[in-house]
């Protein structure tokens, strides 16, 4: 970069401004050993259709977070995919269009989606009831211009987020983590292992409340989309086609004994380099933001190890697949991973 010459550290916003204003140094050399492509790629037309108008930095950050959420929900998609050949990418194009839809004509501060995400976040943080949220939305609908894109009810708000790929599947679980009420157990009212009731005691009145709920974020479509771009499709074969193996050196999980042992046990799987090898990571966190609170949840994050280390460890390729409920740490999470 011509301004800092890779010699000084600075915050990302300053670096971005310098890049826009000064561009790259003519003598810049690509760091091919840090993940940059060696061959120069031709300029490609952005066919996703995102408006490139410069907006306020804070709003851009919010929108980027939402688009990142869409990328995570739908899988990372590069801009070089032929829309005519992929109906799935057409859907993603639609989602990005919806993410950039104006809250009301002329509104520059929020898109309809960023505004809704903020409202939903406030609802969760303050534990608003569904009824109070419905009342707030109705007031906002009455107060904003007639052509505003504000949902009228909490149900409509949830449906909008689900339609945009930000939904998940709820699967009931035994209070003591014995089994999931899923597939053959879906209709049961008691745990098939310990006989614990599926629902909390509600005296036969009102809606049944499950003892525990596992949140599952479907994985299949996200894995499929890794092969929709020629760049990421090539990355998914890196472990077989481009990795340099050296005896006694561990640079990638493919160099490990566990990887080699799996290749030996399942040769039919190892013969196809596009078969996906996933790493699983988890750690507890407090969803209520208070370190003194004893409640914790356990996210299951999957990482595609087919890629080079400098690619698979980027946040855009981390796939949140499960949210295991608390309140305490799970002694055995294997039961929850069956849905994967």
Short mmCIF file of C-alpha atoms in Angstrom, two decimals, residues 64-320:
data_model
loop_
_atom_site.label_atom_id
_atom_site.label_comp_id
_atom_site.label_asym_id
_atom_site.label_seq_id
_atom_site.Cartn_x
_atom_site.Cartn_y
_atom_site.Cartn_z
CA UNK A 64 -21.89 -5.77 6.53
CA UNK A 65 -22.84 -7.74 9.64
CA UNK A 66 -26.24 -8.52 8.15
CA UNK A 67 -24.75 -9.54 4.79
CA UNK A 68 -22.19 -11.66 6.67
CA UNK A 69 -25.11 -13.32 8.43
CA UNK A 70 -26.69 -14.03 5.05
CA UNK A 71 -23.38 -15.42 3.82
CA UNK A 72 -23.21 -17.64 6.87
CA UNK A 73 -26.80 -18.78 6.49
CA UNK A 74 -26.54 -19.39 2.75
CA UNK A 75 -22.86 -20.21 2.43
CA UNK A 76 -20.11 -17.96 1.11
CA UNK A 77 -20.63 -17.13 -2.58
CA UNK A 78 -18.16 -15.27 -4.75
CA UNK A 79 -19.28 -12.84 -7.44
CA UNK A 80 -18.24 -14.91 -10.45
CA UNK A 81 -21.16 -17.34 -10.52
CA UNK A 82 -23.35 -17.55 -13.61
CA UNK A 83 -26.86 -16.59 -12.51
CA UNK A 84 -28.45 -18.42 -15.46
CA UNK A 85 -26.81 -21.67 -14.39
CA UNK A 86 -27.67 -21.45 -10.71
CA UNK A 87 -31.15 -20.96 -9.34
CA UNK A 88 -29.66 -21.11 -5.85
CA UNK A 89 -27.47 -18.12 -6.56
CA UNK A 90 -30.55 -16.38 -7.94
CA UNK A 91 -32.13 -16.85 -4.53
CA UNK A 92 -29.05 -15.40 -2.86
CA UNK A 93 -29.24 -12.43 -5.22
CA UNK A 94 -32.83 -11.94 -4.08
CA UNK A 95 -31.78 -12.12 -0.43
CA UNK A 96 -29.14 -9.43 -0.90
CA UNK A 97 -31.72 -7.27 -2.64
CA UNK A 98 -34.05 -7.68 0.33
CA UNK A 99 -31.20 -6.90 2.74
CA UNK A 100 -30.68 -3.56 0.99
CA UNK A 101 -34.38 -2.62 0.72
CA UNK A 102 -35.12 0.85 2.09
CA UNK A 103 -36.91 1.13 5.42
CA UNK A 104 -39.05 3.83 3.79
CA UNK A 105 -38.54 5.91 0.62
CA UNK A 106 -35.52 8.17 1.07
CA UNK A 107 -34.25 6.57 4.30
CA UNK A 108 -30.43 6.47 4.34
CA UNK A 109 -29.85 5.54 7.97
CA UNK A 110 -31.36 2.03 7.96
CA UNK A 111 -32.36 -0.64 5.53
CA UNK A 112 -35.56 -2.52 6.40
CA UNK A 113 -33.49 -5.50 7.49
CA UNK A 114 -30.93 -3.67 9.66
CA UNK A 115 -33.79 -1.84 11.40
CA UNK A 116 -35.59 -5.11 12.09
CA UNK A 117 -32.42 -6.82 13.33
CA UNK A 118 -31.83 -3.93 15.75
CA UNK A 119 -35.41 -4.16 17.04
CA UNK A 120 -35.16 -7.92 17.51
CA UNK A 121 -31.85 -7.51 19.34
CA UNK A 122 -33.40 -4.96 21.72
CA UNK A 123 -36.36 -7.29 22.29
CA UNK A 124 -34.07 -10.15 23.30
CA UNK A 125 -31.79 -8.02 25.50
CA UNK A 126 -34.74 -6.54 27.41
CA UNK A 127 -36.86 -9.69 27.38
CA UNK A 128 -39.89 -8.02 25.83
CA UNK A 129 -42.99 -10.15 25.51
CA UNK A 130 -44.31 -10.96 22.05
CA UNK A 131 -47.41 -8.90 22.80
CA UNK A 132 -45.39 -5.79 23.72
CA UNK A 133 -43.34 -6.18 20.55
CA UNK A 134 -46.55 -6.41 18.49
CA UNK A 135 -47.74 -3.16 20.09
CA UNK A 136 -44.44 -1.42 19.30
CA UNK A 137 -44.54 -2.54 15.66
CA UNK A 138 -48.10 -1.29 15.29
CA UNK A 139 -47.11 2.16 16.59
CA UNK A 140 -44.14 2.25 14.19
CA UNK A 141 -46.33 1.23 11.24
CA UNK A 142 -48.74 4.07 12.08
CA UNK A 143 -45.94 6.61 12.60
CA UNK A 144 -43.82 5.85 9.53
CA UNK A 145 -44.74 6.71 5.92
CA UNK A 146 -47.33 4.46 4.28
CA UNK A 147 -44.82 2.74 2.00
CA UNK A 148 -42.51 1.70 4.83
CA UNK A 149 -41.24 -1.88 5.03
CA UNK A 150 -41.96 -2.52 8.70
CA UNK A 151 -43.58 -5.84 9.66
CA UNK A 152 -46.92 -5.47 11.41
CA UNK A 153 -46.49 -8.28 13.94
CA UNK A 154 -43.78 -10.30 15.65
CA UNK A 155 -44.88 -13.29 13.57
CA UNK A 156 -44.33 -11.29 10.37
CA UNK A 157 -40.91 -10.18 11.64
CA UNK A 158 -39.81 -13.77 12.31
CA UNK A 159 -41.16 -14.87 8.93
CA UNK A 160 -39.20 -12.11 7.20
CA UNK A 161 -35.95 -13.21 8.85
CA UNK A 162 -36.62 -16.86 8.04
CA UNK A 163 -37.37 -16.03 4.40
CA UNK A 164 -34.01 -14.26 4.27
CA UNK A 165 -32.21 -17.40 5.38
CA UNK A 166 -31.69 -16.33 8.99
CA UNK A 167 -33.89 -19.03 10.49
CA UNK A 168 -33.14 -22.31 12.22
CA UNK A 169 -34.81 -25.59 13.17
CA UNK A 170 -35.93 -26.15 16.77
CA UNK A 171 -35.46 -29.69 18.06
CA UNK A 172 -36.69 -30.62 21.54
CA UNK A 173 -34.24 -32.42 23.84
CA UNK A 174 -34.41 -34.37 27.07
CA UNK A 175 -33.82 -32.30 30.20
CA UNK A 176 -30.92 -34.59 31.12
CA UNK A 177 -29.40 -34.74 27.60
CA UNK A 178 -30.35 -38.39 27.09
CA UNK A 179 -32.05 -38.11 23.70
CA UNK A 180 -33.52 -35.80 21.07
CA UNK A 181 -37.21 -35.78 20.21
CA UNK A 182 -36.30 -36.11 16.57
CA UNK A 183 -37.02 -38.54 13.74
CA UNK A 184 -38.35 -41.75 15.34
CA UNK A 185 -38.74 -39.95 18.71
CA UNK A 186 -40.49 -36.89 17.30
CA UNK A 187 -43.98 -37.80 18.55
CA UNK A 188 -42.95 -39.00 22.03
CA UNK A 189 -43.98 -37.13 25.18
CA UNK A 190 -41.36 -38.77 27.39
CA UNK A 191 -37.64 -39.41 27.02
CA UNK A 192 -37.09 -42.93 25.61
CA UNK A 193 -34.06 -43.35 27.91
CA UNK A 194 -34.94 -41.90 31.33
CA UNK A 195 -38.72 -41.42 30.99
CA UNK A 196 -38.44 -37.69 31.84
CA UNK A 197 -41.40 -35.66 30.47
CA UNK A 198 -40.71 -33.78 27.24
CA UNK A 199 -42.60 -30.68 28.38
CA UNK A 200 -42.59 -28.64 31.56
CA UNK A 201 -45.59 -29.21 33.80
CA UNK A 202 -48.26 -26.70 32.79
CA UNK A 203 -51.34 -28.18 34.49
CA UNK A 204 -52.91 -28.96 31.13
CA UNK A 205 -53.40 -25.29 30.25
CA UNK A 206 -51.75 -23.04 27.69
CA UNK A 207 -48.98 -23.85 25.25
CA UNK A 208 -46.67 -26.76 26.03
CA UNK A 209 -43.16 -25.58 26.86
CA UNK A 210 -40.30 -28.02 26.09
CA UNK A 211 -37.70 -28.72 28.76
CA UNK A 212 -34.82 -28.02 26.35
CA UNK A 213 -34.55 -26.84 22.76
CA UNK A 214 -31.63 -27.45 20.40
CA UNK A 215 -31.20 -24.86 17.62
CA UNK A 216 -30.04 -26.41 14.36
CA UNK A 217 -28.77 -24.30 11.45
CA UNK A 218 -28.97 -26.53 8.32
CA UNK A 219 -25.57 -27.33 6.85
CA UNK A 220 -26.18 -29.08 3.53
CA UNK A 221 -26.90 -26.02 1.37
CA UNK A 222 -23.92 -24.14 2.80
CA UNK A 223 -21.57 -26.98 1.88
CA UNK A 224 -23.05 -27.14 -1.60
CA UNK A 225 -22.40 -23.45 -2.12
CA UNK A 226 -18.71 -23.87 -1.42
CA UNK A 227 -18.57 -25.54 -4.85
CA UNK A 228 -20.59 -22.87 -6.66
CA UNK A 229 -17.61 -20.59 -7.26
CA UNK A 230 -14.55 -21.67 -9.22
CA UNK A 231 -12.37 -20.07 -6.52
CA UNK A 232 -13.86 -21.83 -3.49
CA UNK A 233 -14.37 -25.05 -5.50
CA UNK A 234 -10.63 -25.07 -6.19
CA UNK A 235 -9.94 -24.31 -2.52
CA UNK A 236 -11.96 -27.39 -1.53
CA UNK A 237 -9.46 -29.58 -3.43
CA UNK A 238 -6.36 -27.84 -2.04
CA UNK A 239 -5.56 -30.59 0.49
CA UNK A 240 -5.14 -33.09 -2.36
CA UNK A 241 -3.91 -31.06 -5.32
CA UNK A 242 -1.78 -28.21 -3.94
CA UNK A 243 -0.65 -29.20 -0.45
CA UNK A 244 3.09 -29.87 -0.17
CA UNK A 245 3.73 -32.87 2.06
CA UNK A 246 7.00 -33.11 3.98
CA UNK A 247 7.87 -35.99 6.27
CA UNK A 248 7.78 -35.02 9.95
CA UNK A 249 6.25 -31.57 9.31
CA UNK A 250 2.66 -30.74 10.35
CA UNK A 251 1.35 -27.76 8.39
CA UNK A 252 -2.24 -28.87 7.84
CA UNK A 253 -4.62 -31.45 9.36
CA UNK A 254 -3.97 -33.58 6.24
CA UNK A 255 -0.41 -34.10 7.56
CA UNK A 256 -1.72 -35.63 10.80
CA UNK A 257 -1.86 -39.32 11.65
CA UNK A 258 -5.62 -39.10 12.27
CA UNK A 259 -6.23 -37.87 8.71
CA UNK A 260 -4.00 -40.59 7.23
CA UNK A 261 -5.67 -43.25 9.38
CA UNK A 262 -9.09 -42.18 8.10
CA UNK A 263 -7.81 -42.39 4.51
CA UNK A 264 -6.69 -45.95 5.21
CA UNK A 265 -9.97 -47.02 6.80
CA UNK A 266 -12.20 -45.34 4.22
CA UNK A 267 -10.31 -45.39 0.88
CA UNK A 268 -13.54 -44.80 -1.08
CA UNK A 269 -13.91 -41.48 0.75
CA UNK A 270 -10.31 -40.34 0.36
CA UNK A 271 -10.20 -41.03 -3.39
CA UNK A 272 -12.54 -38.11 -4.08
CA UNK A 273 -10.78 -34.84 -3.05
CA UNK A 274 -14.08 -32.93 -3.05
CA UNK A 275 -15.45 -34.96 -0.15
CA UNK A 276 -15.66 -32.50 2.73
CA UNK A 277 -13.55 -32.89 5.89
CA UNK A 278 -15.00 -30.84 8.72
CA UNK A 279 -13.36 -29.80 11.96
CA UNK A 280 -15.66 -29.29 14.95
CA UNK A 281 -15.09 -26.66 17.62
CA UNK A 282 -17.15 -25.59 20.63
CA UNK A 283 -16.94 -23.47 23.75
CA UNK A 284 -19.42 -22.17 26.28
CA UNK A 285 -20.70 -18.61 26.33
CA UNK A 286 -23.17 -16.60 28.36
CA UNK A 287 -26.05 -15.47 26.12
CA UNK A 288 -27.25 -12.90 28.66
CA UNK A 289 -24.01 -10.91 28.79
CA UNK A 290 -23.53 -11.16 32.55
CA UNK A 291 -20.46 -13.03 33.78
CA UNK A 292 -22.14 -13.66 37.13
CA UNK A 293 -25.02 -15.49 35.46
CA UNK A 294 -24.68 -19.26 35.70
CA UNK A 295 -26.44 -19.98 32.40
CA UNK A 296 -24.31 -20.99 29.41
CA UNK A 297 -24.90 -22.20 25.85
CA UNK A 298 -22.59 -24.18 23.60
CA UNK A 299 -22.24 -23.30 19.91
CA UNK A 300 -20.98 -25.97 17.52
CA UNK A 301 -18.87 -24.41 14.77
CA UNK A 302 -17.68 -26.40 11.75
CA UNK A 303 -14.56 -25.59 9.71
CA UNK A 304 -13.91 -27.02 6.20
CA UNK A 305 -10.40 -28.50 6.48
CA UNK A 306 -10.25 -29.19 2.74
CA UNK A 307 -8.96 -25.64 2.35
CA UNK A 308 -5.53 -24.21 2.96
CA UNK A 309 -4.92 -23.06 6.57
CA UNK A 310 -5.01 -19.39 5.58
CA UNK A 311 -8.46 -19.91 4.00
CA UNK A 312 -10.30 -22.33 6.26
CA UNK A 313 -9.49 -20.29 9.38
CA UNK A 314 -11.10 -17.13 8.02
CA UNK A 315 -14.34 -16.17 9.74
CA UNK A 316 -16.35 -16.27 6.50
CA UNK A 317 -15.85 -20.05 6.36
CA UNK A 318 -16.82 -20.74 9.99
CA UNK A 319 -20.22 -22.44 9.94
CA UNK A 320 -22.41 -22.19 13.03
#
